[in-house]
Amino acid sequence: MAAFRFADYELLNVRVRSTSTIEVRQVIYSVPPTLIGRQVTVRLHHDRLIVYLGSDWVCQLPRAYGTGSHGPRAWCIDLEHLIDGLRAKPRALLHCRYQRHLFPDQHWWNFWQRLLASGDRDAAARLMVEALYVAVRVASFALVLAFLQQAQQRQILSLSLLQQRFRVPPRPSALPDPVIPQHLLASYDHLLPGAPLSSCGSGAAAAAQTAQARPLPQPLAAARSAG
């Protein structure tokens, strides 16, 4: 008798939220930001989630379980999924529902609490988000945290010092507004029937040439007397 293997997973269709997260069995998972607003298919195994966009594999996430009976009971957040969007809006760290889960360990969390206690919450958010970005994209969590602690003890910690130490690439600037030149009305005269080709230029000279090429209208009374 031939052996048949049954699927050991459950198929779910979920939509990715604007926060680059999905909710599966009342647990919040982060996913790559390129999926925001898209409908994805999740293969839900007992120990992992495999996310597909159509038939294309996207990512694999460890499955998390909660213990409560109401509301989201657990979070599974991968900082690499969220750090670029967070860097673009660092103040979002102050109001993030899963703020605690963005930090890799208790040492980072304690340092964040000390920054908040310094007084300027906006400055603390900008510094901490940049530090997390450096740890994810440039260096390592251990190296960056050691630098932060030493600089704070010496009372020289600043955002610019962090960027200089790790040679952080600048944030991508917004695209400039396109400059659309406004054409003079005289430049469209060549589209009129019977207009000379030379009248397609712009400026006062082109307008004067167009006026000379057209016959001047006669008053209505003069036209009647001529008839």
Coordinates of N, CA and C in Angstrom, one line a residue:
M1 N 0.8 -1.2 0.0 CA 0.0 0.0 0.0 C 0.9 1.2 0.0
A2 N 0.6 2.2 -0.9 CA 1.4 3.4 -1.0 C 1.1 4.3 0.2
A3 N 2.2 4.9 0.7 CA 2.1 5.8 1.8 C 1.8 7.2 1.3
F4 N 0.8 7.9 2.0 CA 0.5 9.2 1.6 C 0.7 10.1 2.8
R5 N 1.3 11.3 2.6 CA 1.6 12.2 3.6 C 0.6 13.4 3.6
F6 N 0.0 13.6 4.7 CA -1.0 14.6 4.8 C -0.3 15.9 5.2
A7 N -0.9 17.1 4.7 CA -0.3 18.4 5.1 C -0.3 18.6 6.6
D8 N 0.8 19.0 7.1 CA 0.9 19.2 8.5 C 0.9 20.7 8.9
Y9 N 0.1 21.4 8.0 CA 0.0 22.9 8.3 C -1.5 23.3 7.9
E10 N -1.8 24.5 8.3 CA -3.1 25.1 8.0 C -2.9 26.3 7.1
L11 N -3.7 26.4 6.1 CA -3.6 27.6 5.2 C -4.5 28.7 5.6
L12 N -3.9 29.9 5.7 CA -4.7 31.1 6.1 C -4.4 32.2 5.1
N13 N -5.4 33.0 4.8 CA -5.2 34.2 4.0 C -5.4 35.4 4.9
V14 N -4.4 36.3 5.0 CA -4.4 37.4 5.8 C -3.9 38.7 5.1
R15 N -4.3 39.8 5.5 CA -3.9 41.1 4.9 C -2.8 41.7 5.8
V16 N -1.8 42.3 5.2 CA -0.7 42.9 5.9 C -1.2 44.3 6.3
R17 N -1.0 44.7 7.5 CA -1.5 46.0 8.0 C -0.5 47.1 7.6
S18 N -0.9 48.3 7.8 CA 0.0 49.5 7.6 C 1.2 49.5 8.5
T19 N 1.2 48.8 9.6 CA 2.3 48.7 10.5 C 3.3 47.6 10.1
S20 N 3.1 47.0 8.9 CA 3.9 45.9 8.5 C 3.8 44.7 9.4
T21 N 2.6 44.4 9.8 CA 2.3 43.3 10.7 C 1.1 42.5 10.2
I22 N 1.0 41.2 10.6 CA -0.1 40.4 10.4 C -0.6 39.8 11.7
E23 N -1.8 39.5 11.8 CA -2.4 38.8 13.0 C -2.8 37.4 12.7
V24 N -2.2 36.5 13.4 CA -2.6 35.1 13.2 C -2.8 34.4 14.6
R25 N -4.0 33.9 14.8 CA -4.4 33.3 16.0 C -4.1 34.3 17.2
Q26 N -4.5 35.5 17.0 CA -4.4 36.6 18.0 C -3.0 36.8 18.5
V27 N -2.0 36.6 17.6 CA -0.6 36.9 17.8 C -0.2 37.8 16.7
I28 N 0.6 38.8 17.0 CA 1.0 39.8 16.0 C 2.4 39.5 15.5
Y29 N 2.6 39.3 14.2 CA 3.9 39.0 13.6 C 4.3 40.2 12.7
S30 N 5.6 40.5 12.7 CA 6.1 41.5 11.7 C 6.5 40.8 10.4
V31 N 6.3 41.5 9.3 CA 6.7 40.9 8.0 C 7.4 42.0 7.2
P32 N 8.0 41.7 6.1 CA 8.7 42.8 5.3 C 7.8 43.9 4.9
P33 N 8.2 45.1 4.9 CA 7.3 46.2 4.6 C 6.9 46.3 3.2
T34 N 7.5 45.6 2.3 CA 7.0 45.5 0.9 C 5.7 44.8 0.8
L35 N 5.2 44.2 1.8 CA 3.9 43.5 1.8 C 2.8 44.3 2.3
I36 N 3.0 45.5 2.8 CA 2.0 46.4 3.3 C 0.8 46.5 2.4
G37 N -0.4 46.2 2.8 CA -1.6 46.3 2.0 C -1.8 45.1 1.2
R38 N -1.0 44.1 1.1 CA -1.1 43.0 0.3 C -1.8 41.8 1.0
Q39 N -2.4 41.0 0.2 CA -3.0 39.8 0.8 C -2.0 38.6 0.7
V40 N -1.7 38.0 1.8 CA -0.7 36.9 1.8 C -1.3 35.6 2.2
T41 N -0.6 34.5 1.9 CA -1.0 33.2 2.3 C 0.0 32.7 3.4
V42 N -0.5 32.2 4.5 CA 0.3 31.8 5.6 C 0.1 30.3 5.7
R43 N 1.2 29.6 5.7 CA 1.2 28.1 6.1 C 1.5 28.1 7.6
L44 N 0.5 27.7 8.4 CA 0.7 27.7 9.8 C 1.0 26.3 10.3
H45 N 2.3 26.2 10.7 CA 2.8 24.9 11.3 C 2.7 25.0 12.8
H46 N 3.0 24.0 13.5 CA 3.0 24.0 14.9 C 4.2 24.8 15.5
D47 N 5.3 25.0 14.7 CA 6.4 25.7 15.2 C 6.9 26.9 14.4
R48 N 6.2 27.1 13.3 CA 6.6 28.2 12.4 C 5.5 28.6 11.5
L49 N 5.7 29.8 10.9 CA 4.8 30.3 9.8 C 5.6 30.5 8.6
I50 N 5.1 30.1 7.5 CA 5.7 30.4 6.2 C 4.8 31.3 5.4
V51 N 5.3 32.4 5.0 CA 4.5 33.5 4.3 C 4.7 33.4 2.8
Y52 N 3.7 33.4 2.0 CA 3.8 33.4 0.6 C 3.0 34.6 0.0
L53 N 3.5 35.2 -1.0 CA 2.7 36.2 -1.8 C 2.4 35.6 -3.1
G54 N 1.2 35.2 -3.3 CA 0.8 34.3 -4.5 C 1.5 33.0 -4.3
S55 N 2.3 32.6 -5.2 CA 3.1 31.3 -5.1 C 4.5 31.6 -4.7
D56 N 4.9 32.8 -4.5 CA 6.3 33.2 -4.1 C 6.5 33.1 -2.6
W57 N 7.6 32.4 -2.2 CA 8.0 32.4 -0.8 C 8.5 33.7 -0.4
V58 N 8.1 34.2 0.8 CA 8.5 35.6 1.2 C 9.4 35.4 2.5
C59 N 8.9 34.8 3.5 CA 9.7 34.7 4.7 C 9.2 33.6 5.6
Q60 N 10.0 33.2 6.6 CA 9.6 32.2 7.6 C 9.7 32.8 8.9
L61 N 8.7 32.6 9.8 CA 8.7 33.2 11.1 C 8.5 32.1 12.2
P62 N 9.1 32.3 13.3 CA 8.9 31.3 14.4 C 7.5 31.5 15.0
R63 N 6.8 30.5 15.3 CA 5.4 30.6 15.8 C 5.4 31.0 17.2
A64 N 4.6 31.9 17.6 CA 4.5 32.3 19.0 C 3.1 31.9 19.5
Y65 N 3.0 31.6 20.8 CA 1.8 31.3 21.5 C 1.6 32.2 22.7
G66 N 0.3 32.5 22.9 CA 0.0 33.3 24.0 C -0.8 32.5 25.1
T67 N -1.2 33.2 26.1 CA -1.9 32.5 27.2 C -3.2 33.2 27.6
G68 N -3.4 34.4 27.1 CA -4.7 35.1 27.5 C -5.9 34.6 26.7
S69 N -7.0 35.1 27.0 CA -8.2 34.7 26.3 C -8.9 35.9 25.6
H70 N -8.4 37.1 25.7 CA -9.0 38.3 25.1 C -7.8 39.1 24.5
G71 N -8.0 39.6 23.3 CA -7.1 40.5 22.7 C -5.8 39.8 22.2
P72 N -4.9 40.6 21.6 CA -3.6 40.0 21.2 C -2.8 39.6 22.4
R73 N -2.4 38.3 22.4 CA -1.7 37.7 23.6 C -0.2 37.6 23.5
A74 N 0.3 37.8 22.3 CA 1.8 37.7 22.1 C 2.2 38.5 20.9
W75 N 3.5 38.8 20.9 CA 4.1 39.5 19.8 C 5.3 38.8 19.3
C76 N 5.5 38.8 18.0 CA 6.7 38.2 17.4 C 7.3 39.2 16.4
I77 N 8.2 40.1 16.8 CA 8.6 41.2 16.1 C 10.1 41.0 15.6
D78 N 10.3 41.2 14.4 CA 11.7 41.2 13.8 C 12.1 42.6 13.5
L79 N 13.0 43.2 14.2 CA 13.4 44.6 14.0 C 13.8 44.9 12.6
E80 N 14.4 43.9 12.0 CA 14.9 44.1 10.6 C 13.8 44.4 9.6
H81 N 12.6 43.9 9.9 CA 11.4 44.2 9.1 C 11.0 45.7 9.2
L82 N 11.2 46.3 10.4 CA 10.6 47.6 10.7 C 11.6 48.7 10.8
I83 N 12.9 48.5 10.9 CA 13.8 49.5 11.2 C 13.9 50.6 10.2
D84 N 13.8 50.3 8.9 CA 13.9 51.4 7.9 C 12.7 52.4 8.0
G85 N 11.5 51.8 8.2 CA 10.3 52.7 8.4 C 10.4 53.5 9.6
L86 N 10.9 52.8 10.7 CA 11.0 53.5 12.0 C 12.1 54.6 11.9
R87 N 13.1 54.4 11.1 CA 14.1 55.4 11.0 C 13.6 56.7 10.3
A88 N 12.7 56.4 9.3 CA 12.1 57.6 8.6 C 11.1 58.4 9.6
K89 N 10.6 57.7 10.6 CA 9.7 58.4 11.5 C 10.1 58.0 12.9
P90 N 11.2 58.5 13.5 CA 11.7 58.0 14.8 C 10.8 58.2 15.9
R91 N 9.9 59.3 15.9 CA 9.0 59.6 17.0 C 8.0 58.5 17.2
A92 N 7.8 57.7 16.1 CA 6.8 56.6 16.3 C 7.2 55.6 17.3
L93 N 8.5 55.6 17.7 CA 9.0 54.7 18.8 C 8.3 55.0 20.1
L94 N 8.0 56.3 20.3 CA 7.4 56.7 21.6 C 6.0 56.1 21.8
H95 N 5.3 55.9 20.7 CA 3.9 55.5 20.8 C 3.6 54.1 20.2
C96 N 4.6 53.4 19.9 CA 4.5 52.0 19.3 C 3.9 51.1 20.4
R97 N 2.9 50.3 20.0 CA 2.2 49.4 20.9 C 3.1 48.3 21.3
Y98 N 4.0 47.9 20.4 CA 4.9 46.8 20.6 C 6.4 47.3 20.9
Q99 N 6.5 48.5 21.5 CA 7.8 49.1 21.8 C 8.7 48.2 22.5
R100 N 8.3 47.5 23.5 CA 9.2 46.6 24.3 C 9.8 45.5 23.4
H101 N 9.0 45.1 22.4 CA 9.5 43.9 21.6 C 10.5 44.4 20.5
L102 N 10.7 45.7 20.4 CA 11.7 46.1 19.4 C 13.1 46.0 19.9
F103 N 13.3 45.9 21.2 CA 14.6 45.9 21.8 C 15.1 44.4 21.9
P104 N 16.4 44.2 21.6 CA 16.9 42.8 21.6 C 17.0 42.1 22.9
D105 N 17.2 42.9 24.0 CA 17.4 42.3 25.3 C 17.1 43.3 26.4
Q106 N 17.2 42.9 27.6 CA 16.9 43.8 28.8 C 17.9 44.9 28.9
H107 N 19.1 44.7 28.5 CA 20.2 45.8 28.6 C 19.8 46.9 27.7
W108 N 19.3 46.6 26.5 CA 18.9 47.7 25.6 C 17.7 48.4 26.1
W109 N 16.7 47.6 26.7 CA 15.5 48.2 27.2 C 15.9 49.2 28.4
N110 N 16.8 48.8 29.3 CA 17.2 49.6 30.4 C 17.8 50.9 29.9
F111 N 18.7 50.8 28.9 CA 19.3 52.0 28.4 C 18.3 52.9 27.8
W112 N 17.3 52.4 27.1 CA 16.2 53.2 26.6 C 15.4 53.9 27.7
Q113 N 15.2 53.3 28.8 CA 14.5 53.9 29.9 C 15.4 55.1 30.5
R114 N 16.7 54.9 30.5 CA 17.5 56.0 31.0 C 17.5 57.2 30.1
L115 N 17.5 56.9 28.8 CA 17.4 58.0 27.8 C 16.1 58.8 28.0
L116 N 15.0 58.1 28.2 CA 13.7 58.7 28.4 C 13.7 59.6 29.6
A117 N 14.4 59.1 30.7 CA 14.5 59.9 31.9 C 15.3 61.1 31.8
S118 N 16.1 61.3 30.7 CA 16.9 62.5 30.6 C 16.1 63.7 30.3
G119 N 14.8 63.6 29.8 CA 14.0 64.7 29.7 C 13.4 64.9 28.3
D120 N 14.3 65.0 27.3 CA 13.9 65.3 25.9 C 13.5 64.0 25.2
R121 N 12.2 63.7 25.2 CA 11.8 62.4 24.7 C 12.0 62.3 23.2
D122 N 11.8 63.4 22.4 CA 12.0 63.4 21.0 C 13.4 63.1 20.6
A123 N 14.3 63.8 21.3 CA 15.7 63.6 21.1 C 16.1 62.1 21.4
A124 N 15.6 61.6 22.5 CA 15.9 60.2 22.9 C 15.4 59.2 21.9
A125 N 14.2 59.5 21.3 CA 13.7 58.6 20.3 C 14.6 58.6 19.0
R126 N 15.0 59.8 18.6 CA 15.9 59.9 17.4 C 17.2 59.2 17.6
L127 N 17.8 59.3 18.8 CA 19.0 58.7 19.1 C 18.9 57.2 19.2
M128 N 17.8 56.7 19.9 CA 17.7 55.3 20.0 C 17.3 54.6 18.7
V129 N 16.5 55.2 17.9 CA 16.2 54.6 16.6 C 17.4 54.5 15.7
E130 N 18.2 55.6 15.8 CA 19.5 55.5 15.0 C 20.4 54.5 15.5
A131 N 20.5 54.3 16.8 CA 21.3 53.2 17.4 C 20.9 51.9 17.0
L132 N 19.5 51.6 17.0 CA 19.0 50.3 16.5 C 19.3 50.1 15.1
Y133 N 19.2 51.2 14.3 CA 19.5 51.1 12.8 C 20.9 50.7 12.6
V134 N 21.8 51.3 13.4 CA 23.2 51.0 13.2 C 23.5 49.5 13.6
A135 N 22.8 49.1 14.7 CA 23.0 47.7 15.2 C 22.5 46.7 14.1
V136 N 21.4 47.0 13.4 CA 20.9 46.1 12.4 C 21.6 46.1 11.1
R137 N 21.9 47.3 10.7 CA 22.4 47.5 9.3 C 23.9 47.7 9.2
V138 N 24.6 48.1 10.2 CA 26.0 48.5 10.1 C 26.9 47.7 11.0
A139 N 26.6 47.6 12.3 CA 27.5 46.9 13.2 C 26.8 45.7 13.9
S140 N 26.9 45.7 15.2 CA 26.2 44.6 16.0 C 25.6 45.2 17.2
F141 N 24.6 44.5 17.8 CA 23.9 45.0 19.0 C 24.9 45.2 20.2
A142 N 25.8 44.2 20.3 CA 26.8 44.3 21.4 C 27.7 45.5 21.3
L143 N 28.2 45.7 20.1 CA 29.2 46.8 19.8 C 28.5 48.2 20.0
V144 N 27.3 48.3 19.5 CA 26.6 49.6 19.6 C 26.2 49.9 21.0
L145 N 25.8 48.9 21.7 CA 25.4 49.2 23.1 C 26.6 49.6 24.0
A146 N 27.7 48.9 23.7 CA 28.9 49.3 24.5 C 29.3 50.7 24.2
F147 N 29.2 51.1 23.0 CA 29.5 52.5 22.6 C 28.6 53.5 23.3
L148 N 27.3 53.2 23.3 CA 26.3 54.0 23.9 C 26.6 54.2 25.4
Q149 N 26.8 53.1 26.1 CA 27.1 53.2 27.5 C 28.3 53.9 27.9
Q150 N 29.4 53.7 27.1 CA 30.6 54.5 27.4 C 30.5 56.0 27.1
A151 N 29.8 56.3 26.0 CA 29.6 57.7 25.7 C 28.7 58.4 26.7
Q152 N 27.7 57.7 27.2 CA 26.8 58.2 28.3 C 27.6 58.5 29.6
Q153 N 28.4 57.5 29.9 CA 29.2 57.7 31.2 C 30.2 58.9 31.1
R154 N 30.7 59.2 29.9 CA 31.6 60.3 29.7 C 30.8 61.6 29.4
Q155 N 29.5 61.5 29.3 CA 28.6 62.6 29.1 C 28.9 63.3 27.7
I156 N 29.2 62.5 26.7 CA 29.4 63.0 25.4 C 28.5 62.4 24.3
L157 N 27.5 61.6 24.8 CA 26.6 60.9 23.9 C 25.8 61.9 23.1
S158 N 25.8 61.7 21.8 CA 24.9 62.5 20.9 C 24.7 61.8 19.6
L159 N 23.7 62.2 18.9 CA 23.3 61.6 17.6 C 24.4 61.7 16.6
S160 N 25.0 62.9 16.5 CA 26.1 63.1 15.6 C 27.3 62.3 15.9
L161 N 27.6 62.1 17.2 CA 28.8 61.3 17.6 C 28.6 59.8 17.2
L162 N 27.3 59.3 17.4 CA 27.0 58.0 17.0 C 27.2 57.8 15.5
Q163 N 26.7 58.7 14.7 CA 26.8 58.6 13.2 C 28.2 58.7 12.8
Q164 N 29.0 59.5 13.4 CA 30.5 59.6 13.0 C 31.2 58.4 13.4
R165 N 30.9 57.8 14.6 CA 31.7 56.6 15.0 C 31.4 55.5 14.1
F166 N 30.2 55.3 13.6 CA 29.9 54.1 12.8 C 29.8 54.4 11.3
R167 N 30.0 55.7 10.9 CA 29.9 56.1 9.5 C 28.6 55.7 8.9
V168 N 27.5 56.1 9.6 CA 26.2 55.8 9.2 C 25.8 56.5 7.9
P169 N 25.3 55.8 6.9 CA 24.8 56.4 5.7 C 23.7 57.4 5.9
P170 N 23.6 58.5 5.3 CA 22.5 59.5 5.5 C 21.2 58.9 5.2
R171 N 20.2 59.4 5.8 CA 18.8 59.0 5.4 C 18.5 59.5 4.0
P172 N 17.7 58.7 3.3 CA 17.3 59.1 1.9 C 16.5 60.3 2.0
S173 N 16.8 61.3 1.3 CA 16.1 62.6 1.2 C 14.9 62.4 0.3
A174 N 13.9 63.2 0.6 CA 12.7 63.2 -0.2 C 13.0 63.8 -1.6
L175 N 12.3 63.2 -2.6 CA 12.5 63.7 -4.0 C 12.1 65.2 -4.1
P176 N 12.9 66.0 -4.8 CA 12.4 67.4 -5.0 C 11.2 67.5 -5.8
D177 N 10.4 68.5 -5.6 CA 9.3 68.8 -6.5 C 9.7 69.1 -7.9
P178 N 9.1 68.4 -8.9 CA 9.5 68.7 -10.3 C 9.2 70.1 -10.7
V179 N 10.1 70.7 -11.5 CA 9.9 72.1 -12.0 C 9.4 71.9 -13.4
I180 N 8.2 72.4 -13.6 CA 7.5 72.4 -14.9 C 7.5 73.8 -15.5
P181 N 8.2 74.0 -16.6 CA 8.2 75.4 -17.1 C 6.9 75.7 -17.7
Q182 N 6.5 77.0 -17.6 CA 5.2 77.5 -18.1 C 5.5 78.1 -19.5
H183 N 4.9 77.5 -20.6 CA 5.1 78.0 -21.9 C 4.2 79.3 -22.2
L184 N 4.7 80.2 -23.0 CA 4.0 81.4 -23.4 C 2.9 80.9 -24.4
L185 N 1.8 81.7 -24.3 CA 0.7 81.4 -25.2 C 1.1 81.5 -26.7
A186 N 2.0 82.4 -27.0 CA 2.4 82.6 -28.4 C 3.1 81.4 -28.9
S187 N 3.6 80.5 -28.1 CA 4.3 79.4 -28.6 C 3.3 78.3 -29.2
Y188 N 2.0 78.5 -29.0 CA 1.0 77.6 -29.6 C 0.4 78.2 -30.8
D189 N 0.9 79.3 -31.3 CA 0.3 79.9 -32.5 C 0.4 79.1 -33.7
H190 N 1.5 78.3 -33.8 CA 1.8 77.6 -35.0 C 0.8 76.4 -35.2
L191 N -0.1 76.1 -34.1 CA -1.1 75.1 -34.2 C -2.4 75.6 -34.9
L192 N -2.5 77.0 -35.0 CA -3.7 77.6 -35.6 C -3.6 77.4 -37.1
P193 N -4.8 77.3 -37.8 CA -4.8 77.2 -39.3 C -4.2 78.4 -39.9
G194 N -3.3 78.3 -40.9 CA -2.8 79.4 -41.6 C -1.8 80.2 -40.9
A195 N -1.3 79.8 -39.7 CA -0.3 80.5 -39.0 C 1.1 80.2 -39.6
P196 N 2.0 81.1 -39.8 CA 3.3 80.8 -40.3 C 4.1 80.0 -39.3
L197 N 5.0 79.1 -39.8 CA 5.8 78.3 -39.0 C 6.7 79.0 -38.1
S198 N 7.1 80.2 -38.5 CA 8.1 81.0 -37.7 C 7.5 81.5 -36.5
S199 N 6.2 81.5 -36.3 CA 5.5 82.1 -35.2 C 5.5 81.1 -34.0
C200 N 6.2 80.0 -34.1 CA 6.2 79.0 -33.0 C 7.2 79.4 -31.9
G201 N 7.9 80.4 -32.0 CA 8.9 80.8 -31.0 C 8.2 81.4 -29.9
S202 N 8.9 81.7 -28.8 CA 8.3 82.3 -27.6 C 8.9 83.6 -27.4
G203 N 8.3 84.4 -26.6 CA 8.8 85.8 -26.2 C 8.0 86.9 -27.0
A204 N 8.5 88.1 -26.7 CA 7.8 89.3 -27.3 C 7.9 89.3 -28.8
A205 N 9.1 88.9 -29.3 CA 9.3 88.9 -30.8 C 8.4 88.0 -31.5
A206 N 8.2 86.8 -31.0 CA 7.2 85.9 -31.6 C 5.8 86.4 -31.6
A207 N 5.4 87.0 -30.4 CA 4.1 87.5 -30.3 C 3.9 88.7 -31.3
A208 N 4.9 89.6 -31.5 CA 4.8 90.7 -32.5 C 4.7 90.2 -33.9
Q209 N 5.5 89.1 -34.2 CA 5.4 88.6 -35.5 C 4.1 87.9 -35.8
T210 N 3.5 87.3 -34.8 CA 2.2 86.7 -35.0 C 1.1 87.8 -35.3
A211 N 1.2 88.9 -34.5 CA 0.3 90.0 -34.7 C 0.4 90.6 -36.1
Q212 N 1.6 90.7 -36.7 CA 1.8 91.3 -38.0 C 1.2 90.4 -39.1
A213 N 1.3 89.1 -38.8 CA 0.8 88.1 -39.9 C -0.7 88.0 -40.0
R214 N -1.4 88.5 -39.0 CA -2.9 88.4 -39.0 C -3.4 89.8 -39.5
P215 N -4.5 89.7 -40.4 CA -5.2 91.0 -40.8 C -5.9 91.6 -39.7
L216 N -5.9 93.0 -39.6 CA -6.6 93.7 -38.6 C -8.1 93.7 -38.8
P217 N -8.9 93.5 -37.9 CA -10.3 93.5 -38.1 C -10.8 95.0 -38.3
Q218 N -11.8 95.1 -39.2 CA -12.4 96.4 -39.5 C -13.6 96.7 -38.7
P219 N -13.9 97.9 -38.3 CA -15.1 98.2 -37.6 C -16.3 97.9 -38.4
L220 N -17.4 97.5 -37.7 CA -18.6 97.1 -38.4 C -19.2 98.2 -39.3
A221 N -19.2 99.4 -38.8 CA -19.7 100.5 -39.5 C -19.0 100.8 -40.8
A222 N -17.7 100.7 -40.8 CA -16.9 100.9 -42.0 C -17.1 99.8 -43.0
A223 N -17.4 98.6 -42.5 CA -17.7 97.4 -43.5 C -19.0 97.7 -44.2
R224 N -20.0 98.3 -43.5 CA -21.3 98.5 -44.1 C -21.2 99.6 -45.2
S225 N -20.5 100.7 -44.8 CA -20.4 101.8 -45.8 C -19.6 101.4 -47.0
A226 N -18.6 100.4 -46.8 CA -17.9 100.0 -48.0 C -18.8 99.1 -48.9
G227 N -19.8 98.5 -48.3 CA -20.7 97.6 -49.1 C -21.7 98.5 -49.8

